[in-house]
PDB file of C-alpha atoms in Angstrom:
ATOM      1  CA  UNK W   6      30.454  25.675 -30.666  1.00  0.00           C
ATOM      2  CA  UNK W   7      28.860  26.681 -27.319  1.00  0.00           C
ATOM      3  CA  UNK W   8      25.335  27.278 -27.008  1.00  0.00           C
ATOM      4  CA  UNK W   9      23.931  30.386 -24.768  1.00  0.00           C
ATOM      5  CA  UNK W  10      21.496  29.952 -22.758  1.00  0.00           C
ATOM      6  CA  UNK W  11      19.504  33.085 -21.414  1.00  0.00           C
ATOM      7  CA  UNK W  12      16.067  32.428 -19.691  1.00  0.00           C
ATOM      8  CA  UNK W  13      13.940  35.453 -19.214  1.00  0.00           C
ATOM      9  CA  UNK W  14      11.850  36.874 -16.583  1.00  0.00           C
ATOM     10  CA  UNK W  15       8.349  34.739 -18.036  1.00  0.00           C
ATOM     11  CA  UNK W  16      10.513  31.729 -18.074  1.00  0.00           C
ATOM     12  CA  UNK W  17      11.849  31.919 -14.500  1.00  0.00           C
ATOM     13  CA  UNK W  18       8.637  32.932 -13.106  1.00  0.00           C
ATOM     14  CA  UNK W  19       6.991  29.485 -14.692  1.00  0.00           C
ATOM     15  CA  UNK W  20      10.072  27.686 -12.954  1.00  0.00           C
ATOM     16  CA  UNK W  21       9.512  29.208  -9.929  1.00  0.00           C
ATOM     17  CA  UNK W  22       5.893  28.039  -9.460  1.00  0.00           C
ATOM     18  CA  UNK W  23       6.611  24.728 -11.287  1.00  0.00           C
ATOM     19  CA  UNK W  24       8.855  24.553  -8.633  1.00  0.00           C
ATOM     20  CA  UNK W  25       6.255  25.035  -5.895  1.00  0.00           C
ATOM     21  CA  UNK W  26       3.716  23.095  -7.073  1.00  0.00           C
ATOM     22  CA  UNK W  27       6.454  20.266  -6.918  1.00  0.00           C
ATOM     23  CA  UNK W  28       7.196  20.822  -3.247  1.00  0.00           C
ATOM     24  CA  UNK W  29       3.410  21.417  -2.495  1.00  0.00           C
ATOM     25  CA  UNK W  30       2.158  17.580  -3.961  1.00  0.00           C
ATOM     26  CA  UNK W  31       5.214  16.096  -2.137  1.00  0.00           C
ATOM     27  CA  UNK W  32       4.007  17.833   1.285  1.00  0.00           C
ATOM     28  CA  UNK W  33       0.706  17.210   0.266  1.00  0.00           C
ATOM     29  CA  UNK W  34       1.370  12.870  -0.237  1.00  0.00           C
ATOM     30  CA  UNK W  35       3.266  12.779   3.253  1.00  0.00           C
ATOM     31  CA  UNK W  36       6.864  12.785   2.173  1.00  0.00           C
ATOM     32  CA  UNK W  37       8.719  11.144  -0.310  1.00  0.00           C
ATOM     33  CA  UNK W  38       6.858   7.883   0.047  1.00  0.00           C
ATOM     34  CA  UNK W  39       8.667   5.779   2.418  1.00  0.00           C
ATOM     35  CA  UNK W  40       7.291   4.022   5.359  1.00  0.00           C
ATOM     36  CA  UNK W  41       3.780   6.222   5.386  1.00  0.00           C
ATOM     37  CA  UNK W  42       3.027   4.783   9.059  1.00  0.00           C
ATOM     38  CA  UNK W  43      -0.247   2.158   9.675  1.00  0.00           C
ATOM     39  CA  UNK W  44      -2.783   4.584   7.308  1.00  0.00           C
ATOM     40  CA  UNK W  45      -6.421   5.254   8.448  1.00  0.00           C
ATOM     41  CA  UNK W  46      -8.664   2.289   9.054  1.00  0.00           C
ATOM     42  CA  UNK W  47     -11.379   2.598   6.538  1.00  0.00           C
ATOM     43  CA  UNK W  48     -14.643   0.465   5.697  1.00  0.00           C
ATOM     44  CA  UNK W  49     -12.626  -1.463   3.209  1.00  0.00           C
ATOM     45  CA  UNK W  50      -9.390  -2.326   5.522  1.00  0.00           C
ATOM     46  CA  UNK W  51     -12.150  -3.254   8.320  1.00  0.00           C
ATOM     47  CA  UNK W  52     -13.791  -5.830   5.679  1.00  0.00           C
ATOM     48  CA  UNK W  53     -10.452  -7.370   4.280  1.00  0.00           C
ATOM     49  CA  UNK W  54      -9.103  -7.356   7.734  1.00  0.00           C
ATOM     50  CA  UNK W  55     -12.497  -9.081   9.026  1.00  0.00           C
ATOM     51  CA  UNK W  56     -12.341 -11.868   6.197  1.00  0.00           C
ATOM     52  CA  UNK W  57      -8.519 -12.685   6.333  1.00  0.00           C
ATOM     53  CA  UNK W  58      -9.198 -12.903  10.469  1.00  0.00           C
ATOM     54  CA  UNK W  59     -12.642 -15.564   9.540  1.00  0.00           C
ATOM     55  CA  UNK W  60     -10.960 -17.610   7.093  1.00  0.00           C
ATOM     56  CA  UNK W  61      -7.241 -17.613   8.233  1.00  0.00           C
ATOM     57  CA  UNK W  62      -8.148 -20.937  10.377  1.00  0.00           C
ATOM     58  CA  UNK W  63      -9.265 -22.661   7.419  1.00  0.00           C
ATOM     59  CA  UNK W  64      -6.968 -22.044   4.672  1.00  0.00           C
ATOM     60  CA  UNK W  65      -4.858 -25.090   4.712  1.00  0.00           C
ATOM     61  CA  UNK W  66      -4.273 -26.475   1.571  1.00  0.00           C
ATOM     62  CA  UNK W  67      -2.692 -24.116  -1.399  1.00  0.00           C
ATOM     63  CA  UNK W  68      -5.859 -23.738  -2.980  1.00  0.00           C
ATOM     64  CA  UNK W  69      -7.881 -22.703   0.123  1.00  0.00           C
ATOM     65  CA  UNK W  70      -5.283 -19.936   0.857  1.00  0.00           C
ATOM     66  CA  UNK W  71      -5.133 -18.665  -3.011  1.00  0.00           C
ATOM     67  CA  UNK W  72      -9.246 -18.409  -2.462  1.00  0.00           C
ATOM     68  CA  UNK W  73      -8.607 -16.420   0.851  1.00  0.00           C
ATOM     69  CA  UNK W  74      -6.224 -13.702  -0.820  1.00  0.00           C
ATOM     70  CA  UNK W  75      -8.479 -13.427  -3.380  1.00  0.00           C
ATOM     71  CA  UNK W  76     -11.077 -12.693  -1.389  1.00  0.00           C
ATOM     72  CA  UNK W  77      -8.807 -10.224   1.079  1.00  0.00           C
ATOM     73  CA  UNK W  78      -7.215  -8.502  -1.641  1.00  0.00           C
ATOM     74  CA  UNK W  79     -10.638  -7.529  -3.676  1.00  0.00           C
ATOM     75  CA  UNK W  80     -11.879  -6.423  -0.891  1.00  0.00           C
ATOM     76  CA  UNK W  81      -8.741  -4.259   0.390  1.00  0.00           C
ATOM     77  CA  UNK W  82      -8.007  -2.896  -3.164  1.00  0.00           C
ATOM     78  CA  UNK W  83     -11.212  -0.566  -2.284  1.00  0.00           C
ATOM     79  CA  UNK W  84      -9.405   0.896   0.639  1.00  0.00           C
ATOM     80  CA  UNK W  85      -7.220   3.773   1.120  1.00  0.00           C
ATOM     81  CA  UNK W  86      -4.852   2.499   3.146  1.00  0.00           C
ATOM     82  CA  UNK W  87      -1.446   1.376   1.557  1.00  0.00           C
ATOM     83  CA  UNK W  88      -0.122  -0.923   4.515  1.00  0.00           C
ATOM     84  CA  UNK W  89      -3.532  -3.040   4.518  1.00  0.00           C
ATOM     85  CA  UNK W  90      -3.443  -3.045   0.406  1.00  0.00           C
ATOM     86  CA  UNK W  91       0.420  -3.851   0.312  1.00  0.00           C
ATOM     87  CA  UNK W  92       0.190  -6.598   2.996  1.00  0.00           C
ATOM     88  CA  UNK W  93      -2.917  -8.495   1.156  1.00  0.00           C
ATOM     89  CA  UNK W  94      -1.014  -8.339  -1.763  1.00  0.00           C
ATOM     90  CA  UNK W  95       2.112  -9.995  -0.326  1.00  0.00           C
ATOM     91  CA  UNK W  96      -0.318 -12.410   1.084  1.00  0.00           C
ATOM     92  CA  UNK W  97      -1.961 -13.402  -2.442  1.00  0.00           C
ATOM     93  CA  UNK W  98       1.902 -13.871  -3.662  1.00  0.00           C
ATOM     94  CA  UNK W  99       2.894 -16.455  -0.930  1.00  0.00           C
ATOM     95  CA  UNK W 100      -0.283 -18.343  -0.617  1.00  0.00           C
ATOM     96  CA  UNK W 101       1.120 -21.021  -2.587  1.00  0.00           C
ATOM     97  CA  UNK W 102       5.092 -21.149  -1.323  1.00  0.00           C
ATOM     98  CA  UNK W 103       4.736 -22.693   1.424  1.00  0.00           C
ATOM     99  CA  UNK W 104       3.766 -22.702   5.419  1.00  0.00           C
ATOM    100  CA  UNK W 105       6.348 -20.516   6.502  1.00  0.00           C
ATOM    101  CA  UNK W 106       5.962 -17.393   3.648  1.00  0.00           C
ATOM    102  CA  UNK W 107       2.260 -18.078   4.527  1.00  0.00           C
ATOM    103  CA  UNK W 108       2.805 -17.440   7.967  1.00  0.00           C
ATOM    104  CA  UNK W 109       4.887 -14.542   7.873  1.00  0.00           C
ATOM    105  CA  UNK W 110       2.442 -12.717   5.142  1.00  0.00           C
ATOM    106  CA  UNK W 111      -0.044 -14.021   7.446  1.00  0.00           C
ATOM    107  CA  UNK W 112       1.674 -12.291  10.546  1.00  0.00           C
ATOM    108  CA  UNK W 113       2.719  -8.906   7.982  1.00  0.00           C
ATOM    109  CA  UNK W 114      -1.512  -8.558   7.561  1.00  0.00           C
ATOM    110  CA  UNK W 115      -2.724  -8.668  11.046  1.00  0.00           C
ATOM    111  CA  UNK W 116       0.165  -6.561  12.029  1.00  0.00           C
ATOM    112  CA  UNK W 117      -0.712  -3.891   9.211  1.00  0.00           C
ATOM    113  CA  UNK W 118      -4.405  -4.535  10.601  1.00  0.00           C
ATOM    114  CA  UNK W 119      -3.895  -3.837  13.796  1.00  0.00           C
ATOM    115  CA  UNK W 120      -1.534  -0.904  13.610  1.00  0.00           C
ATOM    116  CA  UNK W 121      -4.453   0.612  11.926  1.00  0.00           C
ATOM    117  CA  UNK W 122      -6.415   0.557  14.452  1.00  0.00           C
ATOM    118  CA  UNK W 123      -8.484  -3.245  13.645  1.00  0.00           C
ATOM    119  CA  UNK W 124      -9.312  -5.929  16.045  1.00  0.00           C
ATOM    120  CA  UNK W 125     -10.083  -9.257  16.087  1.00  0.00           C
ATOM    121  CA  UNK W 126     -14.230  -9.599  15.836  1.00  0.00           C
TER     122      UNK W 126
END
């Protein structure tokens, strides 16, 4: 049994700008959603970027790092830009495994921070 399939003229027509709207939000978001580049430094980024900076000295023990990604990540949730948010994140997930995956999620935050266009207070 084979099945015919005909579209008509209203059905390509609702293809066709189904189509476009498709390609328009993909142009519209920067690409396909790969590496988006360092992001715009916004009040938020500034803030979480500010408090990781004052409190990175400090944050020794497990505990005292946990509190510091808290703190970095609430505060760069508010902000638009994905490399800040995505880098505090990372940080909250290795504040308790250890010096070295602090350090390099350390490293990963200023980096994002200062490709964005922070510095150091």
């Amino acid at each position: 049994m084979k099945l015919k399939f005909k579209l008509g003229r209203p059905q390509i027509i609702a293809l066709v700008i189904a189509g476009l709207a498709v390609v328009a939000l993909i142009a519209s978001r920067g690409g396909d959603g790969g590496d988006q580049g360092p992001g715009t430094l916004d009040n938020a980024a500034v803030r979480a970027c500010d408090q990781f900076a004052a409190g990175q000295g400090a944050a020794r023990s497990n505990s005292a790092r946990l509190s510091l990604a808290d703190k970095v990540t609430a505060e760069a949730a508010k902000s638009d830009n994905d490399p800040v948010r995505t880098r505090s994140m990372e940080l909250g997930r290795n504040a308790d495994e250890g010096n070295a995956a602090w350090r390099t999620a350390s490293g990963n935050l200023t980096r994002a921070c200062q490709e964005a266009g922070w510095s150091a207070p």
